CSV table of C-alpha atoms in Angstrom, one decimal:
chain,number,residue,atom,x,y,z
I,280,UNK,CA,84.7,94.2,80.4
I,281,UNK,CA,81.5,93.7,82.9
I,282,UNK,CA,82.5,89.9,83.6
I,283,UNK,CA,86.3,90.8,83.9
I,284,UNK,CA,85.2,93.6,86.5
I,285,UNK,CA,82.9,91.5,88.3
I,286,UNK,CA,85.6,88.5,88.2
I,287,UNK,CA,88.0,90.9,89.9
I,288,UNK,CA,85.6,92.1,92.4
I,289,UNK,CA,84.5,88.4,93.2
I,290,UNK,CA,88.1,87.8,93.6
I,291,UNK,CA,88.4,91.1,95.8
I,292,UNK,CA,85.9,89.6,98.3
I,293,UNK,CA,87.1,85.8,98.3
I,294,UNK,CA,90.3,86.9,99.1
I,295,UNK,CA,88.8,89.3,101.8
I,296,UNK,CA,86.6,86.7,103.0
I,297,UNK,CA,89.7,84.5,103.4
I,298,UNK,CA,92.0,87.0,104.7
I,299,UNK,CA,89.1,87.2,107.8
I,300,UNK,CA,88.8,83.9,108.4
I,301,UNK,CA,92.4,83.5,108.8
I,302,UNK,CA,92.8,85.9,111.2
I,303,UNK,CA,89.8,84.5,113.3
I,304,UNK,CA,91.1,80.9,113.3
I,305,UNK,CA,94.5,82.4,114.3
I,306,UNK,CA,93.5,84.3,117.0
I,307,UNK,CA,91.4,81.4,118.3
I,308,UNK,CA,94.6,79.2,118.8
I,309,UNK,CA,96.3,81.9,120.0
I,310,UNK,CA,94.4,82.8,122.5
I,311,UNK,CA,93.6,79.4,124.2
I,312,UNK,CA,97.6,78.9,124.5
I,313,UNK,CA,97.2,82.0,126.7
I,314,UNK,CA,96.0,82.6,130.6
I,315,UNK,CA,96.0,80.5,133.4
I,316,UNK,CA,94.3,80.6,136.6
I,317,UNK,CA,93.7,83.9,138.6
I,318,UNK,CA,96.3,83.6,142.0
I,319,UNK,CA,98.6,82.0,140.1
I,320,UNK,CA,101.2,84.8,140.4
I,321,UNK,CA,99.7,86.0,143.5
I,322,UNK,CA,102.2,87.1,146.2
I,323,UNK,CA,104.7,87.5,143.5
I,324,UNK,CA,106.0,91.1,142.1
I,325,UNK,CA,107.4,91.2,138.3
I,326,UNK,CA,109.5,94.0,136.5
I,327,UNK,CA,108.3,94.6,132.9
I,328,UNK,CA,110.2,96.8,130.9
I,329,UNK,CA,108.3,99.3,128.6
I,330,UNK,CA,105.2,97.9,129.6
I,331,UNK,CA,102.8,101.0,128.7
I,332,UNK,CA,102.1,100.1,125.1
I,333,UNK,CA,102.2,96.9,123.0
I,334,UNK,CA,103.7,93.8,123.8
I,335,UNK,CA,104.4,94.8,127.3
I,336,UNK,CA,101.0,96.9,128.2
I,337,UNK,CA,99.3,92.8,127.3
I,338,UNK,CA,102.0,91.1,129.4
I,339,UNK,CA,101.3,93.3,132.1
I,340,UNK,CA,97.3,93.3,132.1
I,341,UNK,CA,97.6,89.7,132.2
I,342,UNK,CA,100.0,89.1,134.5
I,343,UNK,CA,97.9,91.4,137.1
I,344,UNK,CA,94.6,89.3,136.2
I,345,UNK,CA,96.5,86.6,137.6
I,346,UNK,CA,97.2,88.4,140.4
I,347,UNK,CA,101.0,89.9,140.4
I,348,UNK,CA,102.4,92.8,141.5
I,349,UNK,CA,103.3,94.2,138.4
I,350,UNK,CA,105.9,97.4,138.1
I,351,UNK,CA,106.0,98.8,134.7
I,352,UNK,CA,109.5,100.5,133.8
I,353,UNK,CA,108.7,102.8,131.0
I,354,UNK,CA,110.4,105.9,129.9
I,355,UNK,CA,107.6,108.6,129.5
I,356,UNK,CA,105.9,108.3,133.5
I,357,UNK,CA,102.8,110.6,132.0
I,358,UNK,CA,101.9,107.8,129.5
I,359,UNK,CA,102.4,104.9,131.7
I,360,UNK,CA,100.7,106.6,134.6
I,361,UNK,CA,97.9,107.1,131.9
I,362,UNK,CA,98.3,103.3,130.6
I,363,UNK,CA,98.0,102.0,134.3
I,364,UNK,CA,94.7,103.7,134.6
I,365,UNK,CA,93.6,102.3,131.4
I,366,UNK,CA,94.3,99.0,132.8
I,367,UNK,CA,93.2,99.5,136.1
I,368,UNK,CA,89.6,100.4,134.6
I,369,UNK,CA,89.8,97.4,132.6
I,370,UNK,CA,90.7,95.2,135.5
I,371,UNK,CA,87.9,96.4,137.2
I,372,UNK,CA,85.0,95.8,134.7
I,373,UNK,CA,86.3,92.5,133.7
I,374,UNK,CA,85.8,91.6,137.4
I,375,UNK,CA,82.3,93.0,137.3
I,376,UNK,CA,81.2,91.1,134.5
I,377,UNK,CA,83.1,87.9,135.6
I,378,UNK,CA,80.9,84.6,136.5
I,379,UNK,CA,82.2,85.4,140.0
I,380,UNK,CA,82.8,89.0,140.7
I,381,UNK,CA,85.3,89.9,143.3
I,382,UNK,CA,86.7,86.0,143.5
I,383,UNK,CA,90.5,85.9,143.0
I,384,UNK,CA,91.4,89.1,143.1
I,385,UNK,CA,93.8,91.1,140.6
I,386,UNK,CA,97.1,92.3,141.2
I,387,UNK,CA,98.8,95.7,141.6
I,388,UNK,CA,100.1,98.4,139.1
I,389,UNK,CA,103.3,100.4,140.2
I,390,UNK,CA,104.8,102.9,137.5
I,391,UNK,CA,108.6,103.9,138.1
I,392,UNK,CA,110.4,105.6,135.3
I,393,UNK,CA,113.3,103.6,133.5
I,394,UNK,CA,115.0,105.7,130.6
I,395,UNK,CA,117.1,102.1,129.0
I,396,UNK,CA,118.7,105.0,127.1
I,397,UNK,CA,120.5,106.4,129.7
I,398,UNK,CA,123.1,104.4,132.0
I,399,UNK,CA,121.8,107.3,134.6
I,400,UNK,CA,118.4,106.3,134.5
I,401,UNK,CA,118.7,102.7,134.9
I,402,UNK,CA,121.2,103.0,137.8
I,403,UNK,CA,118.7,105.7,139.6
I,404,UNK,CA,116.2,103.3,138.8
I,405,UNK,CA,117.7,99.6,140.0
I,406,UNK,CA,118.9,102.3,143.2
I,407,UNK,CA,115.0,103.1,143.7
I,408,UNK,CA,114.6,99.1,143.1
I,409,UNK,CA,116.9,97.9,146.0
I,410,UNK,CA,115.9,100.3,148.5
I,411,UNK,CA,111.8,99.8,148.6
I,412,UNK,CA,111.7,96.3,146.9
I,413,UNK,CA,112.3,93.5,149.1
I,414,UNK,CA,112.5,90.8,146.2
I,415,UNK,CA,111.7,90.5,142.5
I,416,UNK,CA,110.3,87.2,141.2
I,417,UNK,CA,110.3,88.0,137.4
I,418,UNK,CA,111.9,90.4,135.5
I,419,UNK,CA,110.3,90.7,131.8
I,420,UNK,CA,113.0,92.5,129.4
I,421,UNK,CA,110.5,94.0,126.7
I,422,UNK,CA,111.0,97.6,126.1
I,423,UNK,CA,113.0,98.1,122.7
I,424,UNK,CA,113.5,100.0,119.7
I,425,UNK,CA,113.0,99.4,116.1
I,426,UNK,CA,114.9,100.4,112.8
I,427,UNK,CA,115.2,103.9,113.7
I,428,UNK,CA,117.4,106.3,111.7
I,429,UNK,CA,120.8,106.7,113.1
I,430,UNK,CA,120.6,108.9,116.4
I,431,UNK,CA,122.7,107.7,119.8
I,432,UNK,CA,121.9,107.5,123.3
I,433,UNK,CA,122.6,109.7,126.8
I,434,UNK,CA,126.2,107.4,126.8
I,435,UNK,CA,126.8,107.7,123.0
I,436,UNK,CA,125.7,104.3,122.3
I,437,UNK,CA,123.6,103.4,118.8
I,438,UNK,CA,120.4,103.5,119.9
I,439,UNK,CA,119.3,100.3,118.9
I,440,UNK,CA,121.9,98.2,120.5
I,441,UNK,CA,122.2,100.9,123.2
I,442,UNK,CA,118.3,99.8,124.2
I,443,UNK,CA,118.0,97.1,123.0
I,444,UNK,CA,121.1,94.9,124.7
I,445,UNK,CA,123.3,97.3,126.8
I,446,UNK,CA,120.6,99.4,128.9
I,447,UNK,CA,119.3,95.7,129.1
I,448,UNK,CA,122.1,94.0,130.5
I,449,UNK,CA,123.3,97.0,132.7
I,450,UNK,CA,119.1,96.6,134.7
I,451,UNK,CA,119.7,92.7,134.9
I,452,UNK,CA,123.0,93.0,136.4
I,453,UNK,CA,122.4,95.0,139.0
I,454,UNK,CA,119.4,93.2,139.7
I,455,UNK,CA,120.7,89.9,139.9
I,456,UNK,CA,121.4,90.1,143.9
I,457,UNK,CA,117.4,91.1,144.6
I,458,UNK,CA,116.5,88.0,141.9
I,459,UNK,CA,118.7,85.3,143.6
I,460,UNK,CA,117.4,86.5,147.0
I,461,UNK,CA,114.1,86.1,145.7
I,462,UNK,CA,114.6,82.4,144.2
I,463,UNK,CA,113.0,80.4,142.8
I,464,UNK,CA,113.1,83.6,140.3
I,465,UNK,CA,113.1,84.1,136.4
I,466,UNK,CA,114.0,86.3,133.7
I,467,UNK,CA,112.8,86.7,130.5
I,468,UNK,CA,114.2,88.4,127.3
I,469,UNK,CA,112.2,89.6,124.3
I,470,UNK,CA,114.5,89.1,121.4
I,471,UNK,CA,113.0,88.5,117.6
I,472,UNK,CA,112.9,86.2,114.8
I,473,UNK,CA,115.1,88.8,112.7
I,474,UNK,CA,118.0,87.8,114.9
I,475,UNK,CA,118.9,85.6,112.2
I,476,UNK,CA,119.8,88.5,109.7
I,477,UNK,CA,122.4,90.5,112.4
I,478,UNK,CA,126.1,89.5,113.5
I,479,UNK,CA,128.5,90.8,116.2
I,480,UNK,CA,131.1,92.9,114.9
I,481,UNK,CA,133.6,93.5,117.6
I,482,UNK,CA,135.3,96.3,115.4
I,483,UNK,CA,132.2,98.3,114.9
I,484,UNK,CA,129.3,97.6,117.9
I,485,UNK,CA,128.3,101.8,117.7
I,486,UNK,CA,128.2,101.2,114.0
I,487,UNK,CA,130.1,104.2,113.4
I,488,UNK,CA,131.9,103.0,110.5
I,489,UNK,CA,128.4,102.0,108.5
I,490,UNK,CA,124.8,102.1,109.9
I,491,UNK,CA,122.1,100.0,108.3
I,492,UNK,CA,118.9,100.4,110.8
I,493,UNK,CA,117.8,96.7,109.7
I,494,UNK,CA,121.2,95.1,110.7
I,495,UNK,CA,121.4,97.3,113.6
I,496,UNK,CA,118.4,96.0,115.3
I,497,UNK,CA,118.7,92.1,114.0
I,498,UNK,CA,122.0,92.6,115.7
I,499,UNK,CA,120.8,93.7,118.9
I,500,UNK,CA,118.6,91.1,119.0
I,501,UNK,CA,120.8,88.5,118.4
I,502,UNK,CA,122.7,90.2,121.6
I,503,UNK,CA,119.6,89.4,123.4
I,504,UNK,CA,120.4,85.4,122.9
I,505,UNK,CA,123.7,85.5,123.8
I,506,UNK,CA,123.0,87.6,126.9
I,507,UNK,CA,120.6,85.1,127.9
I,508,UNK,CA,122.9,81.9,127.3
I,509,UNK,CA,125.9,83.2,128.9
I,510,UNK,CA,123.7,84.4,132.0
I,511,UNK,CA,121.8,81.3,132.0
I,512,UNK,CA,125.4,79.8,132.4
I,513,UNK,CA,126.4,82.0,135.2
I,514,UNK,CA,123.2,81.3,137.2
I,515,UNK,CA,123.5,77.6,137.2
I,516,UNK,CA,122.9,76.5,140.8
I,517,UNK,CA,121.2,79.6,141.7
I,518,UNK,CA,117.5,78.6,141.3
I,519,UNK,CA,117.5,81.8,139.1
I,520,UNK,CA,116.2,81.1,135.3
I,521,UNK,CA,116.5,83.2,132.4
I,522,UNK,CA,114.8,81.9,128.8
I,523,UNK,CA,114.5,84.0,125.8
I,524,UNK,CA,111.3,84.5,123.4
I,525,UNK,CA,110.3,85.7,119.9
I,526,UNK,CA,107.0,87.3,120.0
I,527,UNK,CA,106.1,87.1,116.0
I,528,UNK,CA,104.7,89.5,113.9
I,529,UNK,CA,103.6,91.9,116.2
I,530,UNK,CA,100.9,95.2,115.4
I,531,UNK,CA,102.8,97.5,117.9
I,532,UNK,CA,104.0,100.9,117.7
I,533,UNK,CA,107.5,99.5,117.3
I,534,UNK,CA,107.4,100.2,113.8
I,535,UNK,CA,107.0,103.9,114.3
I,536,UNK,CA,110.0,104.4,112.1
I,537,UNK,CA,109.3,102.8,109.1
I,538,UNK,CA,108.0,104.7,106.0
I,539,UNK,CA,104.8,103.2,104.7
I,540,UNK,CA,103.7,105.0,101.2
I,541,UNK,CA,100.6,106.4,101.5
I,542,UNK,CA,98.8,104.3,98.6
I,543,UNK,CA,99.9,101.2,99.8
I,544,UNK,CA,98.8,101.4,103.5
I,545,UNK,CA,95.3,100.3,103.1
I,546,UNK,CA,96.4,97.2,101.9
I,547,UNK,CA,99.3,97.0,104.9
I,548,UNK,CA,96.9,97.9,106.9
I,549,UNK,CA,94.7,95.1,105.5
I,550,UNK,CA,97.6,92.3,105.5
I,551,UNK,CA,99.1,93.3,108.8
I,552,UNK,CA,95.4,92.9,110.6
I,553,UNK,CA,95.1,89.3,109.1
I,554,UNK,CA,98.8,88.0,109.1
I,555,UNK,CA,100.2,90.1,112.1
I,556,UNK,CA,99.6,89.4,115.9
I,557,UNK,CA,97.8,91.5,118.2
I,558,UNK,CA,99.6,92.7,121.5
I,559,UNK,CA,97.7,90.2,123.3
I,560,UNK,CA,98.4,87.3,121.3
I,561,UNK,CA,102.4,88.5,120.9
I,562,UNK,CA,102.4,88.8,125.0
I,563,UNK,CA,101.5,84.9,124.9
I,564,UNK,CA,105.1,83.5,125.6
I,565,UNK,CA,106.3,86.3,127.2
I,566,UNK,CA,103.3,85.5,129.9
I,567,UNK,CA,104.1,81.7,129.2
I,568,UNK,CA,107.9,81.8,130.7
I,569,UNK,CA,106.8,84.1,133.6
I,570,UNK,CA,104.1,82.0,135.1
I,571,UNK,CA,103.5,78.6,133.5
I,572,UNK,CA,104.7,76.1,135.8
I,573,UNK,CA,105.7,73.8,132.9
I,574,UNK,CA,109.1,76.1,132.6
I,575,UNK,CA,110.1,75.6,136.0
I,576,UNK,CA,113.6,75.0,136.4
I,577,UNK,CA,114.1,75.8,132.8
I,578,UNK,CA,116.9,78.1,131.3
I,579,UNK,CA,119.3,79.4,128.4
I,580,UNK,CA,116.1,78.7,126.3
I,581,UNK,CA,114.8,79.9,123.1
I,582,UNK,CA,110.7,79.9,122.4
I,583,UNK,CA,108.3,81.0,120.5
I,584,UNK,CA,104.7,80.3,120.6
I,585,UNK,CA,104.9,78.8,124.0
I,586,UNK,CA,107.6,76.3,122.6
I,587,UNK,CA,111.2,75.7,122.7
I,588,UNK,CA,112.8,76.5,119.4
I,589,UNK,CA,116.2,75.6,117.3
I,590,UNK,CA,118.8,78.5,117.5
I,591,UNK,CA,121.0,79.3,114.4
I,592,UNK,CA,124.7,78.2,115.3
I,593,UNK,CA,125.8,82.0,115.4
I,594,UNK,CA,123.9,81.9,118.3
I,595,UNK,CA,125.0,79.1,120.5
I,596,UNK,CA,128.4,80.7,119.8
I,597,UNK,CA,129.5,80.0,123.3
I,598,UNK,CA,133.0,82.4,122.6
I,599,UNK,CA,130.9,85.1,121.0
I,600,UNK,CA,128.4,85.2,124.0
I,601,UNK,CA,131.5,85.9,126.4
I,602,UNK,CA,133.4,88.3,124.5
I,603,UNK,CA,130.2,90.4,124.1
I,604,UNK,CA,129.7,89.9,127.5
I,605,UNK,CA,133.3,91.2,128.7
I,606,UNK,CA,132.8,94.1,126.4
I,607,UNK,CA,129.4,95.2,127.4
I,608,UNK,CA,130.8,95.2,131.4
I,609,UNK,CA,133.2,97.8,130.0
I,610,UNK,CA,130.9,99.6,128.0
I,611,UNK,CA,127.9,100.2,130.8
I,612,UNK,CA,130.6,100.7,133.2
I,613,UNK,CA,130.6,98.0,135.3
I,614,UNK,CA,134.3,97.0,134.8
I,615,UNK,CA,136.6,99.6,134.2
């Protein structure tokens, strides 16, 4: 019984042991995939959507490190105001303790509220946009939400695809006239691997007729692709890119309305620190497509770990793209 215990414990910590060292070699690479060098988005102001926690709070620190003019469109104004301090203080000791204090020079935080679950919102907010912005050089389409029990938005959209796509491509479209003024400009979409699990149904997009919160949000984030690839095709000639991205395995909030039992947490807790990304190493090719120079000129592309990727065929579906397109015009009100 004593050599079977101490077997098992031995095993306990080799697989600990492993679990750590995986995580550190991990981070390592993806880390030096990361940065570039301060000024090189200097001059230029970017749009990040839900950019006060997770995937989008990393995008945004980093982009300012290299010197952008970073707005951050987030729903709840009291926590991004408090997430821009955050940053702000951050900014400001990593400058301090820099081998050259004070060179370069950081970018800007601006905080604007964007409610993607309200048609209102977004209009008010791309209103706001137009009249003190004179140009947008990136605009970063991060916010989302994930697997959430069935509940709709302000318009009476599912919430997922509602958020996700529609509140999406109703900020984009209105944009698009301050972006093309603005070329050389980009866009950049954060879709997800799960994609591959959703489909369109034309017959049932509010998921009225059946709701499964998995397919729901696989299928908003294969709306993301298509978006991108029809709009890529509609911007040809205009100098304006758009590319889409999967961030991995992510340690976010996003997951906020998933059920984890209480026993098994520890060890969820303990797989998703070694296996999962953190925020900063998600942000990588979201970062990647807004300032490497590498992806000028680039567009209707999928990545993932700062490199192009292979798209299932349901999502080159060229016919599918436009037909979702048409419908979404209708359904965010910009055709009637």
């Amino acid at each position: 019984m004593a050599v079977a215990t101490a077997a098992a414990v031995l095993a306990a910590l080799g697989g600990a042991l492993w679990l750590v060292a995986r995580r550190f070699a991990g981070s390592g690479v993806q880390r030096q995939r990361g940065g570039g060098d301060p000024g090189l988005m200097h001059g230029k102001t970017v749009l990040i959507t839900g950019a006060n926690s997770g995937l989008g709070r990393a995008t945004a620190a980093e982009l300012v490190r290299l010197g952008a003019r970073v707005i951050m469109g987030c729903r709840d104004r009291a926590r991004a105001e408090e997430a821009a301090g955050q940053l702000r203080r951050e900014l400001r000791q990593a400058a301090e303790c820099g081998p050259e204090p004070g060179v370069g020079g950081a970018g800007e935080l601006i905080v604007r509220e964007l409610d993607l679950a309200s048609l209102r919102s977004v209009r008010a907010f791309c209103q706001e946009m137009l009249q003190e912005e004179p140009k947008l050089d990136v605009l970063i389409n991060n916010a989302g939400i994930f697997q959430c029990p069935y509940m709709k938005t302000e318009d009476g959209f599912e919430m997922q695809f509602g958020v996700n796509h529609l509140g999406h491509f109703l900020l984009t479209n209105l944009l698009l006239g301050l972006l093309k003024s603005s070329a050389p400009s980009r866009i950049v979409v954060v879709s997800s691997k799960l994609y591959k699990y959703g489909d369109i149904n034309f017959d049932d997009l509010n998921s009225e007729q059946s709701y499964n919160k998995s397919f729901c949000y696989s299928r908003s984030k294969l709306a993301n692709i298509l978006f991108t690839r029809e709009l890529a095709r509609r911007l040809e000639g205009t100098n304006v890119t758009v590319n889409v991205l999967h961030p991995g395995i992510v340690r976010t909030n996003l997951g906020r309305h998933i059920h984890i039992p209480l026993l098994v947490r520890p060890l969820f807790n303990l797989v998703s620190w070694a296996f999962f990304k953190t925020p900063v190493e998600g942000a990588q090719t979201s970062i990647y497509l807004a300032s490497s120079p590498e992806v000028e000129g680039v567009s209707g592309r999928y990545f993932g770990d700062c490199k192009e990727e292979e798209l299932l065929p349901k999502a080159l579906d060229e016919s599918v793209a436009r037909k979702l397109w048409d419908i979404s015009e209708v359904m965010v009100g910009l055709l009637k």
